[in-house]
PDB file of C-alpha atoms in Angstrom:
ATOM      1  CA  UNK A   1     131.745  83.347 112.489  1.00 48.00           C
ATOM      2  CA  UNK A   2     132.859  86.744 113.511  1.00 46.00           C
ATOM      3  CA  UNK A   3     130.090  87.317 115.974  1.00 48.00           C
ATOM      4  CA  UNK A   4     130.449  83.882 117.682  1.00 50.00           C
ATOM      5  CA  UNK A   5     134.293  84.477 117.865  1.00 51.00           C
ATOM      6  CA  UNK A   6     134.080  87.578 119.989  1.00 51.00           C
ATOM      7  CA  UNK A   7     135.612  89.646 117.550  1.00 50.00           C
ATOM      8  CA  UNK A   8     132.258  91.579 116.812  1.00 51.00           C
ATOM      9  CA  UNK A   9     132.047  94.394 119.522  1.00 55.00           C
ATOM     10  CA  UNK A  10     128.821  94.434 121.478  1.00 55.00           C
ATOM     11  CA  UNK A  11     128.514  98.168 121.225  1.00 57.00           C
ATOM     12  CA  UNK A  12     128.196  98.002 117.621  1.00 57.00           C
ATOM     13  CA  UNK A  13     125.276  95.495 117.855  1.00 57.00           C
ATOM     14  CA  UNK A  14     123.540  97.896 120.403  1.00 57.00           C
ATOM     15  CA  UNK A  15     124.098 100.673 117.913  1.00 59.00           C
ATOM     16  CA  UNK A  16     122.582  98.527 115.133  1.00 59.00           C
ATOM     17  CA  UNK A  17     119.529  97.647 117.283  1.00 55.00           C
ATOM     18  CA  UNK A  18     119.068 101.286 118.024  1.00 54.00           C
ATOM     19  CA  UNK A  19     119.080 101.869 114.415  1.00 53.00           C
ATOM     20  CA  UNK A  20     116.354  99.334 113.914  1.00 53.00           C
ATOM     21  CA  UNK A  21     114.173 100.633 116.808  1.00 49.00           C
ATOM     22  CA  UNK A  22     114.314 104.060 115.123  1.00 49.00           C
ATOM     23  CA  UNK A  23     112.883 102.741 111.941  1.00 53.00           C
ATOM     24  CA  UNK A  24     109.463 101.968 113.539  1.00 55.00           C
ATOM     25  CA  UNK A  25     107.835 105.400 113.017  1.00 65.00           C
ATOM     26  CA  UNK A  26     104.307 105.722 114.226  1.00 68.00           C
ATOM     27  CA  UNK A  27     101.815 106.687 111.499  1.00 70.00           C
ATOM     28  CA  UNK A  28      99.856 109.845 112.519  1.00 72.00           C
ATOM     29  CA  UNK A  29      96.556 109.979 111.043  1.00 77.00           C
ATOM     30  CA  UNK A  30      94.764 113.529 110.923  1.00 81.00           C
ATOM     31  CA  UNK A  31      93.627 113.625 107.346  1.00 85.00           C
ATOM     32  CA  UNK A  32      90.723 115.724 106.697  1.00 86.00           C
ATOM     33  CA  UNK A  33      89.354 116.551 103.473  1.00 92.00           C
ATOM     34  CA  UNK A  34      89.207 115.174  99.894  1.00 95.00           C
ATOM     35  CA  UNK A  35      92.413 114.896  97.995  1.00 96.00           C
ATOM     36  CA  UNK A  36      93.099 113.915  94.479  1.00 97.00           C
ATOM     37  CA  UNK A  37      95.559 114.460  91.797  1.00 96.00           C
ATOM     38  CA  UNK A  38      97.136 117.965  92.062  1.00 96.00           C
ATOM     39  CA  UNK A  39      96.457 118.179  95.895  1.00 96.00           C
ATOM     40  CA  UNK A  40      99.645 119.168  97.977  1.00 96.00           C
ATOM     41  CA  UNK A  41     100.377 119.339 101.532  1.00 94.00           C
ATOM     42  CA  UNK A  42     101.033 117.666 104.945  1.00 92.00           C
ATOM     43  CA  UNK A  43      97.691 115.499 104.455  1.00 93.00           C
ATOM     44  CA  UNK A  44      98.977 114.318 101.194  1.00 95.00           C
ATOM     45  CA  UNK A  45     102.356 113.356 103.036  1.00 92.00           C
ATOM     46  CA  UNK A  46     100.327 111.348 105.757  1.00 90.00           C
ATOM     47  CA  UNK A  47      98.572 109.548 102.996  1.00 93.00           C
ATOM     48  CA  UNK A  48     101.795 108.603 101.171  1.00 93.00           C
ATOM     49  CA  UNK A  49     103.394 107.507 104.351  1.00 88.00           C
ATOM     50  CA  UNK A  50     100.527 105.035 105.113  1.00 89.00           C
ATOM     51  CA  UNK A  51     100.496 103.924 101.441  1.00 90.00           C
ATOM     52  CA  UNK A  52     104.133 103.237 101.641  1.00 87.00           C
ATOM     53  CA  UNK A  53     103.932 101.403 105.052  1.00 83.00           C
ATOM     54  CA  UNK A  54     100.984  99.403 103.525  1.00 84.00           C
ATOM     55  CA  UNK A  55     103.565  98.354 100.793  1.00 85.00           C
ATOM     56  CA  UNK A  56     102.800 100.819  97.922  1.00 87.00           C
ATOM     57  CA  UNK A  57     105.836 101.726  95.673  1.00 87.00           C
ATOM     58  CA  UNK A  58     105.825 105.601  95.559  1.00 89.00           C
ATOM     59  CA  UNK A  59     108.966 105.994  93.367  1.00 87.00           C
ATOM     60  CA  UNK A  60     111.942 108.173  94.285  1.00 85.00           C
ATOM     61  CA  UNK A  61     110.490 111.488  94.839  1.00 80.00           C
ATOM     62  CA  UNK A  62     110.821 114.096  97.701  1.00 76.00           C
ATOM     63  CA  UNK A  63     114.026 115.153  99.425  1.00 82.00           C
ATOM     64  CA  UNK A  64     114.863 111.687 100.873  1.00 80.00           C
ATOM     65  CA  UNK A  65     113.884 110.047  97.479  1.00 80.00           C
ATOM     66  CA  UNK A  66     111.476 107.862  99.275  1.00 77.00           C
ATOM     67  CA  UNK A  67     108.135 108.791  97.451  1.00 81.00           C
ATOM     68  CA  UNK A  68     107.143 111.077 100.377  1.00 88.00           C
ATOM     69  CA  UNK A  69     106.870 114.598  98.682  1.00 93.00           C
ATOM     70  CA  UNK A  70     103.371 115.885  99.690  1.00 93.00           C
ATOM     71  CA  UNK A  71     102.472 116.102  96.115  1.00 94.00           C
ATOM     72  CA  UNK A  72      99.479 113.869  94.904  1.00 96.00           C
ATOM     73  CA  UNK A  73     100.850 113.141  91.412  1.00 95.00           C
ATOM     74  CA  UNK A  74     100.289 110.205  89.190  1.00 95.00           C
ATOM     75  CA  UNK A  75     102.300 107.659  91.320  1.00 95.00           C
ATOM     76  CA  UNK A  76     100.354 108.451  94.420  1.00 96.00           C
ATOM     77  CA  UNK A  77      97.099 108.331  92.365  1.00 96.00           C
ATOM     78  CA  UNK A  78      98.087 104.810  91.053  1.00 96.00           C
ATOM     79  CA  UNK A  79      98.979 103.861  94.690  1.00 95.00           C
ATOM     80  CA  UNK A  80      95.627 105.138  95.922  1.00 96.00           C
ATOM     81  CA  UNK A  81      93.743 103.090  93.265  1.00 96.00           C
ATOM     82  CA  UNK A  82      95.617  99.841  94.194  1.00 95.00           C
ATOM     83  CA  UNK A  83      94.701 100.716  97.768  1.00 94.00           C
ATOM     84  CA  UNK A  84      91.079 101.293  97.158  1.00 96.00           C
ATOM     85  CA  UNK A  85      90.801  98.086  95.070  1.00 94.00           C
ATOM     86  CA  UNK A  86      92.477  96.040  97.729  1.00 93.00           C
ATOM     87  CA  UNK A  87      90.060  97.313 100.226  1.00 93.00           C
ATOM     88  CA  UNK A  88      86.904  96.883  98.243  1.00 95.00           C
ATOM     89  CA  UNK A  89      86.408 100.594  97.781  1.00 95.00           C
ATOM     90  CA  UNK A  90      85.346 102.594  94.828  1.00 96.00           C
ATOM     91  CA  UNK A  91      88.355 102.796  92.686  1.00 96.00           C
ATOM     92  CA  UNK A  92      88.613 106.447  91.591  1.00 97.00           C
ATOM     93  CA  UNK A  93      91.993 107.396  92.896  1.00 96.00           C
ATOM     94  CA  UNK A  94      90.304 110.061  94.969  1.00 96.00           C
ATOM     95  CA  UNK A  95      90.910 110.013  98.760  1.00 96.00           C
ATOM     96  CA  UNK A  96      87.562 110.871 100.302  1.00 95.00           C
ATOM     97  CA  UNK A  97      85.753 109.769 103.546  1.00 94.00           C
ATOM     98  CA  UNK A  98      85.692 106.019 102.793  1.00 95.00           C
ATOM     99  CA  UNK A  99      89.386 105.903 101.624  1.00 95.00           C
ATOM    100  CA  UNK A 100      90.364 107.846 104.718  1.00 93.00           C
ATOM    101  CA  UNK A 101      88.558 105.563 106.927  1.00 92.00           C
ATOM    102  CA  UNK A 102      90.472 102.526 105.409  1.00 92.00           C
ATOM    103  CA  UNK A 103      93.821 104.328 105.370  1.00 91.00           C
ATOM    104  CA  UNK A 104      93.245 105.048 109.226  1.00 88.00           C
ATOM    105  CA  UNK A 105      92.347 101.376 109.723  1.00 87.00           C
ATOM    106  CA  UNK A 106      95.450 100.244 107.980  1.00 85.00           C
ATOM    107  CA  UNK A 107      97.550 102.902 109.915  1.00 84.00           C
ATOM    108  CA  UNK A 108      96.164 101.591 113.199  1.00 81.00           C
ATOM    109  CA  UNK A 109      97.104  98.085 112.444  1.00 80.00           C
ATOM    110  CA  UNK A 110     100.535  98.869 111.185  1.00 76.00           C
ATOM    111  CA  UNK A 111     101.073 101.063 114.519  1.00 71.00           C
ATOM    112  CA  UNK A 112     100.102  97.989 116.531  1.00 64.00           C
ATOM    113  CA  UNK A 113     102.560  95.745 114.524  1.00 65.00           C
ATOM    114  CA  UNK A 114     105.282  98.529 114.758  1.00 62.00           C
ATOM    115  CA  UNK A 115     105.010  98.623 118.503  1.00 63.00           C
ATOM    116  CA  UNK A 116     105.020  94.847 118.788  1.00 61.00           C
ATOM    117  CA  UNK A 117     108.086  94.585 116.656  1.00 63.00           C
ATOM    118  CA  UNK A 118     109.732  97.539 118.425  1.00 61.00           C
ATOM    119  CA  UNK A 119     109.227  95.693 121.829  1.00 61.00           C
ATOM    120  CA  UNK A 120     110.885  92.501 120.116  1.00 62.00           C
ATOM    121  CA  UNK A 121     113.818  94.439 118.995  1.00 62.00           C
ATOM    122  CA  UNK A 122     114.088  96.367 122.272  1.00 62.00           C
ATOM    123  CA  UNK A 123     114.321  92.814 124.034  1.00 64.00           C
ATOM    124  CA  UNK A 124     117.210  91.864 121.823  1.00 64.00           C
ATOM    125  CA  UNK A 125     118.839  95.441 123.029  1.00 64.00           C
ATOM    126  CA  UNK A 126     118.429  94.417 126.514  1.00 66.00           C
ATOM    127  CA  UNK A 127     119.881  91.127 125.823  1.00 62.00           C
ATOM    128  CA  UNK A 128     122.855  92.651 124.134  1.00 62.00           C
ATOM    129  CA  UNK A 129     123.490  94.881 127.043  1.00 64.00           C
ATOM    130  CA  UNK A 130     123.331  91.761 129.444  1.00 65.00           C
ATOM    131  CA  UNK A 131     125.149  89.375 127.138  1.00 61.00           C
ATOM    132  CA  UNK A 132     127.699  88.232 129.808  1.00 53.00           C
ATOM    133  CA  UNK A 133     125.103  87.830 132.487  1.00 58.00           C
ATOM    134  CA  UNK A 134     122.822  85.945 130.117  1.00 53.00           C
ATOM    135  CA  UNK A 135     125.144  83.189 129.155  1.00 57.00           C
ATOM    136  CA  UNK A 136     127.254  84.698 126.333  1.00 62.00           C
ATOM    137  CA  UNK A 137     126.937  84.980 122.607  1.00 63.00           C
ATOM    138  CA  UNK A 138     125.138  81.703 121.980  1.00 66.00           C
ATOM    139  CA  UNK A 139     122.128  82.939 123.806  1.00 65.00           C
ATOM    140  CA  UNK A 140     122.256  86.029 121.898  1.00 65.00           C
ATOM    141  CA  UNK A 141     122.218  84.177 118.694  1.00 71.00           C
ATOM    142  CA  UNK A 142     119.254  82.058 119.763  1.00 72.00           C
ATOM    143  CA  UNK A 143     117.518  85.408 120.499  1.00 73.00           C
ATOM    144  CA  UNK A 144     118.090  86.641 117.187  1.00 74.00           C
ATOM    145  CA  UNK A 145     116.696  83.431 115.656  1.00 76.00           C
ATOM    146  CA  UNK A 146     113.505  83.848 117.689  1.00 78.00           C
ATOM    147  CA  UNK A 147     113.187  87.548 116.616  1.00 77.00           C
ATOM    148  CA  UNK A 148     113.515  86.478 113.111  1.00 74.00           C
ATOM    149  CA  UNK A 149     110.698  83.929 113.539  1.00 75.00           C
ATOM    150  CA  UNK A 150     108.571  86.742 115.101  1.00 73.00           C
ATOM    151  CA  UNK A 151     109.262  88.958 112.197  1.00 75.00           C
ATOM    152  CA  UNK A 152     107.658  86.322 110.001  1.00 73.00           C
ATOM    153  CA  UNK A 153     104.387  88.072 110.941  1.00 73.00           C
ATOM    154  CA  UNK A 154     105.791  91.470 109.340  1.00 75.00           C
ATOM    155  CA  UNK A 155     107.082  89.346 106.436  1.00 75.00           C
ATOM    156  CA  UNK A 156     103.599  87.871 105.871  1.00 76.00           C
ATOM    157  CA  UNK A 157     102.107  91.380 106.082  1.00 76.00           C
ATOM    158  CA  UNK A 158     104.320  92.774 103.393  1.00 75.00           C
ATOM    159  CA  UNK A 159     103.675  89.685 101.277  1.00 75.00           C
ATOM    160  CA  UNK A 160      99.982  90.343 101.627  1.00 78.00           C
ATOM    161  CA  UNK A 161     100.346  93.967 100.797  1.00 76.00           C
ATOM    162  CA  UNK A 162     102.563  93.240  97.931  1.00 73.00           C
ATOM    163  CA  UNK A 163      99.997  90.610  96.582  1.00 78.00           C
ATOM    164  CA  UNK A 164      97.223  93.250  96.982  1.00 78.00           C
ATOM    165  CA  UNK A 165      99.217  95.450  94.682  1.00 76.00           C
ATOM    166  CA  UNK A 166     100.809  93.219  92.183  1.00 73.00           C
ATOM    167  CA  UNK A 167      98.897  89.811  92.423  1.00 72.00           C
ATOM    168  CA  UNK A 168     100.319  86.558  93.902  1.00 70.00           C
ATOM    169  CA  UNK A 169     104.039  86.905  93.902  1.00 61.00           C
ATOM    170  CA  UNK A 170     106.407  85.200  96.211  1.00 59.00           C
ATOM    171  CA  UNK A 171     108.690  87.952  97.664  1.00 53.00           C
ATOM    172  CA  UNK A 172     109.747  86.029 100.818  1.00 52.00           C
ATOM    173  CA  UNK A 173     112.523  84.217  99.144  1.00 53.00           C
ATOM    174  CA  UNK A 174     113.970  87.645  97.971  1.00 51.00           C
ATOM    175  CA  UNK A 175     114.094  89.617 101.170  1.00 45.00           C
TER     176      UNK A 175
END
């Protein structure tokens, strides 16, 4: 393959790893109040970020078409209801104290998983930087295999979130 042959520049691989590390955004949780359909603002954006990280499909709204627009519309309401149902809460589509507490717990769990993943990806970056000192490309390939195995936890979490929303569907074969 191209990488093993040496035709794939290591600096491109380092840039790719940096890009992956940049994807692990810490979820801030400073939500205060009660939010329902029609609410707008930064708190709604935080709610949307947590729901999206949990696995909810928020559509293609907002400036980045990622569903994060700070507007509590019908799509956000449906995601909140699915979240509430999955967490044994009253399913009313309103984000109040109980739903906020559950969102905070999920955000905390996702932040821990993101930090662990970021650390794993950072280890790969270190390996890329020291590729020649560590035995060449074969060791790097082994490191990526190990990293992929570790990402199994992340994939399992995505699967669980997916199943919480859509029922038992195997998405692992489609990633």
